[in-house]
Short mmCIF file of C-alpha atoms in Angstrom, two decimals:
data_model
loop_
_atom_site.label_atom_id
_atom_site.label_comp_id
_atom_site.label_asym_id
_atom_site.label_seq_id
_atom_site.Cartn_x
_atom_site.Cartn_y
_atom_site.Cartn_z
CA MET G 1 0.14 14.45 -82.23
CA GLU G 2 1.68 11.28 -80.86
CA ARG G 3 5.31 11.53 -79.94
CA HIS G 4 7.67 8.56 -79.83
CA LEU G 5 10.84 8.29 -77.82
CA THR G 6 13.98 8.30 -79.87
CA ARG G 7 16.65 5.71 -79.24
CA ARG G 8 18.87 8.43 -77.74
CA GLU G 9 16.12 9.56 -75.31
CA LEU G 10 15.46 5.98 -74.26
CA LEU G 11 19.16 5.41 -73.63
CA GLY G 12 19.31 8.69 -71.69
CA SER G 13 16.38 7.61 -69.53
CA PHE G 14 18.09 4.29 -68.74
CA LEU G 15 21.30 6.11 -67.82
CA ALA G 16 19.45 8.58 -65.61
CA PHE G 17 17.56 5.74 -63.90
CA GLY G 18 20.81 3.85 -63.40
CA ALA G 19 22.49 6.90 -61.88
CA LEU G 20 19.55 7.44 -59.51
CA ALA G 21 19.55 3.78 -58.49
CA ALA G 22 23.29 3.87 -57.84
CA ALA G 23 22.92 7.09 -55.87
CA ALA G 24 20.17 5.58 -53.73
CA ARG G 25 22.32 2.51 -53.02
CA THR G 26 25.45 4.42 -52.07
CA ASN G 27 23.73 7.46 -50.56
CA ILE G 28 25.84 9.69 -52.78
CA LYS G 29 23.58 12.44 -53.99
CA PRO G 30 25.16 14.32 -56.86
CA LEU G 31 24.22 17.95 -56.78
CA SER G 32 23.88 20.25 -59.71
CA VAL G 33 26.79 22.20 -58.34
CA THR G 34 29.44 22.11 -61.00
CA ALA G 35 31.73 24.90 -62.07
CA PRO G 36 34.97 25.43 -63.97
CA MET G 37 37.95 24.77 -61.74
CA ALA G 38 41.56 24.12 -62.60
CA ALA G 39 43.97 21.85 -60.77
CA ALA G 40 47.27 20.29 -61.75
CA LYS G 41 45.68 16.83 -61.73
CA PRO G 42 42.36 15.30 -60.61
CA LEU G 43 41.71 16.07 -56.98
CA ARG G 44 39.24 14.53 -54.57
CA ILE G 45 38.68 16.50 -51.38
CA VAL G 46 36.58 15.45 -48.41
CA HIS G 47 34.84 18.32 -46.63
CA LEU G 48 34.21 17.50 -42.97
CA SER G 49 32.65 19.93 -40.54
CA ASP G 50 31.30 20.36 -37.03
CA LEU G 51 32.37 17.16 -35.32
CA HIS G 52 31.87 18.60 -31.81
CA TRP G 53 33.94 15.82 -30.28
CA GLY G 54 33.28 15.57 -26.55
CA TYR G 55 29.63 16.63 -26.75
CA ARG G 56 27.32 14.73 -24.45
CA GLY G 57 23.59 15.25 -24.71
CA ASP G 58 20.47 14.41 -26.64
CA TRP G 59 21.34 16.28 -29.86
CA ASN G 60 23.51 13.25 -30.62
CA ARG G 61 23.46 10.54 -28.00
CA ARG G 62 26.15 8.46 -29.70
CA LEU G 63 28.56 10.99 -31.09
CA PRO G 64 31.73 8.82 -30.95
CA GLU G 65 29.90 6.16 -32.96
CA THR G 66 28.73 8.68 -35.55
CA VAL G 67 32.24 10.09 -35.93
CA ALA G 68 33.66 6.58 -36.31
CA ARG G 69 31.18 5.73 -39.06
CA VAL G 70 31.86 8.95 -40.96
CA PHE G 71 35.60 8.38 -40.77
CA HIS G 72 35.11 4.80 -41.92
CA GLN G 73 33.17 6.02 -44.97
CA VAL G 74 35.93 8.52 -45.74
CA ALA G 75 38.52 5.75 -45.54
CA GLU G 76 36.48 3.54 -47.87
CA LEU G 77 36.01 6.10 -50.63
CA THR G 78 36.83 4.96 -54.13
CA PRO G 79 38.72 6.65 -55.61
CA ALA G 80 40.40 7.64 -52.37
CA ALA G 81 40.43 11.23 -51.21
CA ASN G 82 43.62 13.21 -51.78
CA LEU G 83 42.89 15.72 -49.06
CA ILE G 84 40.56 16.30 -46.13
CA VAL G 85 39.51 19.78 -45.08
CA VAL G 86 37.71 20.42 -41.80
CA THR G 87 35.79 23.66 -41.50
CA GLY G 88 35.83 24.04 -37.75
CA ASP G 89 34.22 22.94 -34.51
CA LEU G 90 36.35 19.85 -34.25
CA ILE G 91 35.42 19.77 -30.58
CA GLN G 92 32.62 20.85 -28.30
CA ALA G 93 33.70 23.76 -26.12
CA ALA G 94 34.83 22.83 -22.62
CA ASP G 95 35.88 24.94 -19.68
CA GLY G 96 39.14 23.31 -18.68
CA THR G 97 42.30 23.45 -20.77
CA VAL G 98 43.07 19.82 -20.01
CA GLU G 99 39.72 18.64 -21.31
CA ARG G 100 39.93 20.79 -24.44
CA GLU G 101 43.43 19.52 -25.12
CA LYS G 102 42.21 15.94 -24.70
CA ARG G 103 39.38 16.50 -27.16
CA LEU G 104 41.53 18.21 -29.80
CA ALA G 105 44.14 15.46 -29.49
CA ALA G 106 41.45 12.80 -29.96
CA VAL G 107 40.22 14.36 -33.20
CA LYS G 108 43.76 14.86 -34.44
CA GLU G 109 44.55 11.21 -33.75
CA ARG G 110 41.51 10.09 -35.77
CA LEU G 111 42.38 12.36 -38.67
CA GLU G 112 45.98 11.18 -38.68
CA ALA G 113 44.80 7.56 -38.68
CA LEU G 114 43.15 8.09 -42.08
CA ARG G 115 46.60 8.64 -43.61
CA ILE G 116 45.26 11.34 -45.89
CA PRO G 117 46.68 14.89 -45.78
CA TRP G 118 44.34 17.18 -43.89
CA LEU G 119 43.86 20.84 -43.10
CA ALA G 120 41.64 22.34 -40.44
CA ILE G 121 40.52 25.76 -39.37
CA PRO G 122 38.97 26.63 -36.02
CA GLY G 123 35.32 27.00 -35.14
CA GLU G 124 34.16 29.07 -32.20
CA HIS G 125 34.06 25.94 -30.03
CA ASP G 126 37.71 25.17 -30.83
CA ALA G 127 38.80 28.71 -29.99
CA PHE G 128 36.64 28.97 -26.90
CA GLY G 129 38.40 30.18 -23.76
CA ASP G 130 41.81 30.94 -25.23
CA GLN G 131 41.11 32.61 -28.60
CA GLY G 132 42.52 29.63 -30.43
CA ALA G 133 45.86 29.26 -28.60
CA LEU G 134 45.38 25.54 -27.96
CA PHE G 135 44.16 24.94 -31.50
CA ARG G 136 47.27 26.68 -32.83
CA LYS G 137 49.48 24.52 -30.65
CA LEU G 138 47.86 21.16 -31.42
CA ILE G 139 46.30 21.48 -34.86
CA GLY G 140 48.01 24.33 -36.70
CA PRO G 141 47.80 28.02 -37.60
CA LEU G 142 44.40 29.69 -37.35
CA HIS G 143 44.72 31.08 -40.88
CA PHE G 144 46.97 29.92 -43.69
CA HIS G 145 47.67 29.72 -47.42
CA ARG G 146 48.72 26.34 -48.78
CA VAL G 147 49.20 25.14 -52.32
CA PHE G 148 48.07 21.56 -52.77
CA GLN G 149 48.62 20.05 -56.22
CA GLY G 150 48.26 23.45 -57.83
CA LEU G 151 45.16 24.42 -55.85
CA HIS G 152 45.52 27.48 -53.60
CA ILE G 153 43.83 26.76 -50.30
CA PHE G 154 43.16 29.65 -47.93
CA GLY G 155 42.14 28.79 -44.39
CA LEU G 156 40.56 31.76 -42.63
CA ASP G 157 39.81 32.39 -38.99
CA ASN G 158 36.48 34.17 -38.49
CA VAL G 159 35.79 32.95 -34.97
CA SER G 160 38.71 33.25 -32.57
CA GLN G 161 38.21 36.99 -31.85
CA GLY G 162 34.54 37.15 -32.80
CA PHE G 163 32.60 36.54 -35.99
CA PHE G 164 35.00 38.60 -38.06
CA LEU G 165 38.42 38.39 -39.69
CA GLY G 166 39.86 41.63 -38.38
CA ARG G 167 42.15 44.14 -40.07
CA THR G 168 45.36 42.15 -39.58
CA GLN G 169 44.02 39.06 -41.29
CA VAL G 170 42.40 41.06 -44.10
CA GLN G 171 45.73 42.81 -44.75
CA TRP G 172 47.51 39.46 -44.84
CA LEU G 173 44.88 38.12 -47.22
CA ALA G 174 45.26 41.13 -49.52
CA LYS G 175 49.02 40.53 -49.76
CA GLU G 176 48.57 36.85 -50.51
CA ALA G 177 45.83 37.49 -53.06
CA GLN G 178 47.97 39.97 -54.95
CA ARG G 179 50.45 37.21 -55.72
CA LEU G 180 47.83 35.05 -57.43
CA GLN G 181 47.39 34.86 -61.18
CA PRO G 182 43.89 35.30 -62.65
CA SER G 183 43.98 31.68 -63.80
CA ASP G 184 44.79 30.31 -60.33
CA ALA G 185 42.18 28.13 -58.65
CA VAL G 186 41.33 29.04 -55.07
CA LEU G 187 39.53 27.14 -52.33
CA VAL G 188 38.65 29.25 -49.28
CA LEU G 189 37.83 27.63 -45.95
CA SER G 190 36.06 29.40 -43.13
CA HIS G 191 33.90 28.29 -40.24
CA ALA G 192 31.12 30.85 -40.37
CA PRO G 193 29.79 31.83 -43.79
CA LEU G 194 31.61 34.78 -45.31
CA TYR G 195 28.34 36.35 -46.43
CA ASP G 196 25.31 37.37 -44.39
CA LEU G 197 23.38 34.13 -44.26
CA PHE G 198 21.43 34.93 -41.08
CA THR G 199 23.01 37.47 -38.75
CA PRO G 200 20.64 36.97 -35.76
CA TRP G 201 22.11 33.49 -35.34
CA ASN G 202 25.71 34.57 -36.02
CA TRP G 203 25.62 32.93 -39.43
CA TYR G 204 27.78 35.62 -41.01
CA THR G 205 31.19 37.29 -40.95
CA PHE G 206 31.16 40.97 -40.05
CA ASP G 207 33.87 41.85 -42.59
CA GLY G 208 33.48 38.86 -44.88
CA GLU G 209 32.90 41.04 -47.94
CA ALA G 210 36.64 41.76 -47.93
CA VAL G 211 37.34 38.17 -48.96
CA PHE G 212 35.07 38.41 -51.99
CA ARG G 213 36.80 41.67 -52.96
CA GLN G 214 40.30 40.18 -52.64
CA PHE G 215 39.52 37.26 -54.93
CA HIS G 216 37.23 38.98 -57.41
CA HIS G 217 39.88 38.90 -60.15
CA LEU G 218 40.12 35.12 -60.10
CA ALA G 219 38.09 32.93 -62.41
CA HIS G 220 38.09 29.78 -60.28
CA ARG G 221 36.90 30.27 -56.71
CA GLN G 222 35.00 27.99 -54.35
CA PHE G 223 34.29 28.85 -50.73
CA LEU G 224 33.60 26.19 -48.09
CA PHE G 225 32.20 26.79 -44.63
CA GLY G 226 30.56 24.98 -41.70
CA HIS G 227 28.84 26.29 -38.58
CA ILE G 228 25.26 26.08 -39.86
CA HIS G 229 25.07 22.27 -39.60
CA GLN G 230 23.32 21.70 -42.91
CA GLY G 231 24.32 21.28 -46.53
CA LEU G 232 23.76 24.41 -48.56
CA ASP G 233 25.07 25.92 -51.79
CA HIS G 234 24.72 29.64 -52.37
CA ALA G 235 26.15 32.03 -54.94
CA HIS G 236 27.37 35.38 -53.61
CA HIS G 237 29.17 37.89 -55.85
CA GLY G 238 29.44 35.11 -58.41
CA VAL G 239 31.21 32.77 -55.99
CA MET G 240 29.71 29.47 -54.90
CA ASN G 241 29.67 29.03 -51.13
CA HIS G 242 29.22 25.44 -49.97
CA ALA G 243 28.23 24.55 -46.42
CA GLY G 244 29.48 21.20 -45.18
CA LEU G 245 27.20 18.58 -43.67
CA PRO G 246 27.64 18.26 -39.92
CA VAL G 247 29.05 15.11 -38.40
CA SER G 248 27.38 15.89 -35.07
CA TRP G 249 23.76 17.10 -35.37
CA PRO G 250 21.64 19.06 -37.81
CA LEU G 251 20.26 22.55 -37.23
CA PRO G 252 17.04 24.05 -38.55
CA GLU G 253 16.83 26.60 -41.30
CA PRO G 254 16.16 30.16 -40.20
CA GLY G 255 12.49 30.85 -40.48
CA PRO G 256 9.85 29.72 -38.03
CA MET G 257 12.27 29.54 -35.08
CA GLU G 258 13.32 32.76 -33.41
CA ARG G 259 16.01 31.22 -31.24
CA LEU G 260 18.54 28.82 -32.62
CA ALA G 261 18.17 25.41 -31.01
CA PRO G 262 18.85 21.86 -32.14
CA TRP G 263 16.24 19.18 -31.60
CA PRO G 264 16.68 15.86 -29.77
CA GLN G 265 18.11 13.13 -31.95
CA GLY G 266 15.31 11.10 -33.52
CA ALA G 267 14.84 7.48 -32.51
CA SER G 268 13.97 6.22 -35.97
CA HIS G 269 16.37 8.40 -38.00
CA PRO G 270 19.32 9.24 -35.76
CA ASP G 271 21.56 10.12 -38.71
CA MET G 272 19.20 12.59 -40.32
CA GLY G 273 21.18 15.41 -41.90
CA LEU G 274 24.59 14.02 -40.96
CA GLY G 275 27.47 13.16 -43.24
CA PHE G 276 30.09 14.94 -45.28
CA ARG G 277 30.68 16.38 -48.73
CA LEU G 278 32.95 15.40 -51.57
CA LEU G 279 34.61 17.82 -53.92
CA ASP G 280 35.97 16.50 -57.18
CA ILE G 281 38.13 18.65 -59.38
CA ALA G 282 38.86 16.98 -62.68
CA ASN G 283 39.08 17.97 -66.32
CA GLY G 284 38.79 21.62 -65.40
CA ARG G 285 35.46 21.06 -63.62
CA PHE G 286 34.45 21.26 -59.98
CA GLN G 287 31.72 19.04 -58.60
CA CYS G 288 30.31 19.02 -55.09
CA GLN G 289 28.49 15.93 -53.84
CA THR G 290 26.77 15.08 -50.61
CA LEU G 291 27.35 11.81 -48.80
CA ALA G 292 24.67 11.38 -46.17
CA LEU G 293 24.89 8.86 -43.35
CA GLU G 294 21.14 8.45 -43.40
CA ASP G 295 20.17 5.28 -45.18
CA ALA G 296 17.38 6.06 -47.60
CA ASP G 297 15.96 2.55 -47.24
CA ARG G 298 16.15 2.43 -43.48
CA LYS G 299 13.05 0.97 -41.87
CA ALA G 300 11.55 3.09 -39.14
CA VAL G 301 11.81 1.46 -35.73
CA LEU G 302 8.70 3.22 -34.50
CA ARG G 303 5.57 2.18 -36.36
CA MET T 1 47.79 67.40 -84.96
CA GLY T 2 50.82 68.51 -82.94
CA THR T 3 49.30 71.96 -82.32
CA THR T 4 46.05 70.41 -81.09
CA ARG T 5 47.93 68.21 -78.65
CA TRP T 6 49.89 71.18 -77.30
CA LEU T 7 46.68 73.20 -76.93
CA ALA T 8 45.06 70.36 -75.01
CA VAL T 9 48.07 70.07 -72.67
CA ALA T 10 48.11 73.84 -72.12
CA LEU T 11 44.36 73.89 -71.39
CA MET T 12 44.67 71.02 -68.91
CA GLY T 13 47.63 72.71 -67.19
CA THR T 14 45.72 76.00 -66.88
CA THR T 15 42.68 74.17 -65.50
CA MET T 16 44.75 72.43 -62.87
CA ALA T 17 46.74 75.52 -61.89
CA TRP T 18 43.82 77.99 -61.79
CA PRO T 19 43.07 79.11 -58.21
CA PHE T 20 39.46 77.98 -58.09
CA HIS T 21 37.29 79.09 -55.21
CA ARG T 22 34.48 77.05 -53.80
CA ALA T 23 31.06 77.96 -55.13
CA PRO T 24 28.87 79.83 -52.66
CA GLY T 25 27.01 77.42 -50.43
CA HIS T 26 29.49 74.61 -51.08
CA ARG T 27 30.26 72.57 -48.01
CA SER T 28 33.17 70.22 -47.77
CA ARG T 29 32.26 66.61 -47.00
CA PRO T 30 31.64 66.47 -43.27
CA SER T 31 33.79 64.09 -41.31
CA PRO T 32 31.69 61.15 -40.12
CA LYS T 33 30.33 61.64 -36.65
CA PRO T 34 29.03 59.00 -34.29
CA SER T 35 25.30 58.57 -34.51
CA VAL T 36 22.77 56.50 -32.65
CA VAL T 37 21.26 55.43 -35.98
CA GLN T 38 24.56 53.96 -37.12
CA GLY T 39 24.86 52.41 -33.67
CA ALA T 40 21.46 50.73 -34.03
CA ARG T 41 22.46 49.28 -37.39
CA LEU T 42 25.73 47.99 -35.98
CA TYR T 43 23.96 46.56 -32.95
CA GLN T 44 21.62 44.54 -35.16
CA ARG T 45 24.55 43.13 -37.08
CA ALA T 46 27.12 42.56 -34.35
CA CYS T 47 25.42 42.36 -30.97
CA LEU T 48 21.77 41.34 -31.29
CA SER T 49 22.39 37.60 -31.61
CA CYS T 50 24.07 37.34 -28.20
CA HIS T 51 22.52 40.23 -26.23
CA GLY T 52 19.01 40.02 -27.64
CA PRO T 53 17.01 42.36 -29.88
CA ARG T 54 16.16 44.59 -26.89
CA GLY T 55 19.54 44.28 -25.24
CA ASP T 56 17.96 42.48 -22.31
CA GLY T 57 20.09 39.34 -22.66
CA GLN T 58 17.36 37.35 -24.41
CA ALA T 59 19.85 35.84 -26.85
CA LEU T 60 18.89 34.29 -30.15
CA ALA T 61 22.04 32.15 -30.18
CA LEU T 62 23.83 30.60 -27.23
CA LEU T 63 27.52 31.03 -26.47
CA PRO T 64 29.70 27.94 -27.01
CA ASP T 65 29.49 27.00 -23.33
CA GLY T 66 25.71 27.05 -23.44
CA THR T 67 25.35 30.31 -21.53
CA THR T 68 24.00 33.63 -22.76
CA ALA T 69 25.62 37.05 -22.90
CA PRO T 70 24.64 39.53 -20.18
CA PRO T 71 21.93 42.16 -20.65
CA LEU T 72 23.06 45.59 -21.79
CA ASP T 73 20.03 47.61 -20.84
CA GLY T 74 21.35 48.49 -17.39
CA LEU T 75 24.84 49.58 -18.24
CA VAL T 76 24.26 53.30 -17.89
CA GLY T 77 24.57 54.00 -14.26
CA GLU T 78 26.96 54.72 -11.53
CA GLY T 79 30.50 53.64 -12.38
CA ARG T 80 29.52 52.82 -15.96
CA SER T 81 30.97 55.74 -17.80
CA GLN T 82 30.85 56.14 -21.54
CA ARG T 83 34.60 55.60 -21.63
CA ARG T 84 34.28 52.31 -19.77
CA LEU T 85 31.51 51.16 -22.11
CA GLU T 86 33.56 52.08 -25.15
CA SER T 87 36.55 50.26 -23.73
CA VAL T 88 34.59 47.03 -23.23
CA ILE T 89 33.12 47.16 -26.74
CA ALA T 90 36.51 47.99 -28.24
CA GLN T 91 38.74 45.62 -26.29
CA GLY T 92 36.26 42.93 -25.31
CA SER T 93 35.81 41.32 -21.95
CA GLY T 94 35.55 37.63 -21.15
CA MET T 95 33.75 36.05 -24.10
CA MET T 96 32.83 39.45 -25.50
CA PRO T 97 34.85 40.09 -28.69
CA GLY T 98 37.00 43.19 -28.98
CA TRP T 99 35.38 45.03 -31.88
CA ALA T 100 38.22 47.55 -32.29
CA SER T 101 40.01 45.13 -34.57
CA VAL T 102 37.23 45.42 -37.11
CA MET T 103 35.23 48.60 -36.36
CA THR T 104 36.36 52.21 -36.73
CA PRO T 105 36.47 54.58 -33.72
CA VAL T 106 33.36 56.33 -35.07
CA GLN T 107 31.52 53.03 -35.32
CA LEU T 108 32.53 52.14 -31.77
CA LYS T 109 31.26 55.49 -30.46
CA SER T 110 28.01 55.02 -32.40
CA LEU T 111 27.55 51.64 -30.78
CA VAL T 112 28.12 53.18 -27.37
CA LEU T 113 25.44 55.78 -28.10
CA TYR T 114 22.95 53.09 -29.05
CA VAL T 115 23.75 50.83 -26.09
CA GLN T 116 23.31 53.82 -23.79
CA SER T 117 19.92 54.41 -25.34
CA LEU T 118 18.86 50.95 -24.13
CA ASN T 119 18.63 52.25 -20.56
CA PRO T 120 15.56 50.68 -18.94
CA SER T 121 15.07 53.68 -16.66
CA SER T 122 13.32 55.35 -19.57
CA PRO T 123 9.60 55.86 -19.03
CA ALA T 124 7.84 52.50 -18.87
CA SER T 125 5.97 51.27 -21.91
CA PRO T 126 2.21 51.61 -21.61
CA SER T 127 0.46 48.34 -20.96
CA PRO T 128 -2.14 47.22 -23.49
CA GLN T 129 -4.83 48.10 -20.94
CA THR T 130 -3.60 51.62 -20.48
CA PRO T 131 -5.45 54.00 -22.80
CA ARG T 132 -2.86 55.81 -24.87
CA SER T 133 -5.06 58.66 -25.86
CA SER T 134 -8.58 59.70 -25.24
CA PRO T 135 -10.85 60.60 -28.11
#
């Protein structure tokens, strides 16, 4: 039996095509990650991760340039972001205190220049050598609870002592969580994933289950993390966990490789896998989008 | 209705106050003891990535400074007492995290047992050429 398109289906197809064309032009790739989420008013949050400022090597041969382009894209967002969150590894680990201080100060200066409120938690590179003392001094507390336009933001430290939170932080978290109402919306930031993503590569938090337990009574929860250098969305105990795109270099998925190792930056597609993510909370809905630096229409230089 | 309620309360009170004795053969729940099996599980979760699956320092993930954690398969020897090993695992040393802030004393002791079992002075593994058994 022959089937004809209805006017509504035709219109839907045009709209879908238009959305795809717009996405290809702007590199914004809407994901199917939407969920109920309450906030006092519409919120746009930029999720940056793994800048590794100060790195020199072939994983990203032009890191300062990459960082500058990402920050430029953040500044140009329309509508503008209300908040920036950085899920760790602002800098590449360095031996000397002076060098680490220089690197952290450089990232802080660039974040401040955007004139958008920002929050950051440490990655293991930021806490390297002093268990986060310098990060605490220059950037802020290693773990915190802030309320931003009605959204409860918890920054957790699962790197400074090891890939765990530790009893003290879990006790603090339990106290803070008890004060929340079931209708409160919570955004949790951590560097390493709070669930066991791949323990042989330290992609986990030893006691991360405690966080899921503390917030289980809340209806609106979204967890953000970094560390794995690739965009990923995963539900664990009914909570969506979103990995941020790296600004620095991508990492492979666990699977064929036994040892974790990045690959040299490609000549034709140097921005492969790099970028940031956008979180929009509006009309009681949460949407997570990916903004990749890689230009889909880029012509390969090697033919 | 009132009589039933009072009977129920009286029955509950009697049940709670009665000096019950444990049934023959009943054993109270044993307190957890350190075990090498628990240690192996903990090692896989907490230590393997940096010290390698065999504890020989063949790490699966590098430390932030690009180095690897030291091997653990030679720690049982002179001057390397169990207490010292437990202290390092519990308190940390250098880039090694102090696991006491997240593991229980029993878990720490279990980990020590497993790490001690990684001693390479155990009988060497047979090479593929060495016949393991004769028919």
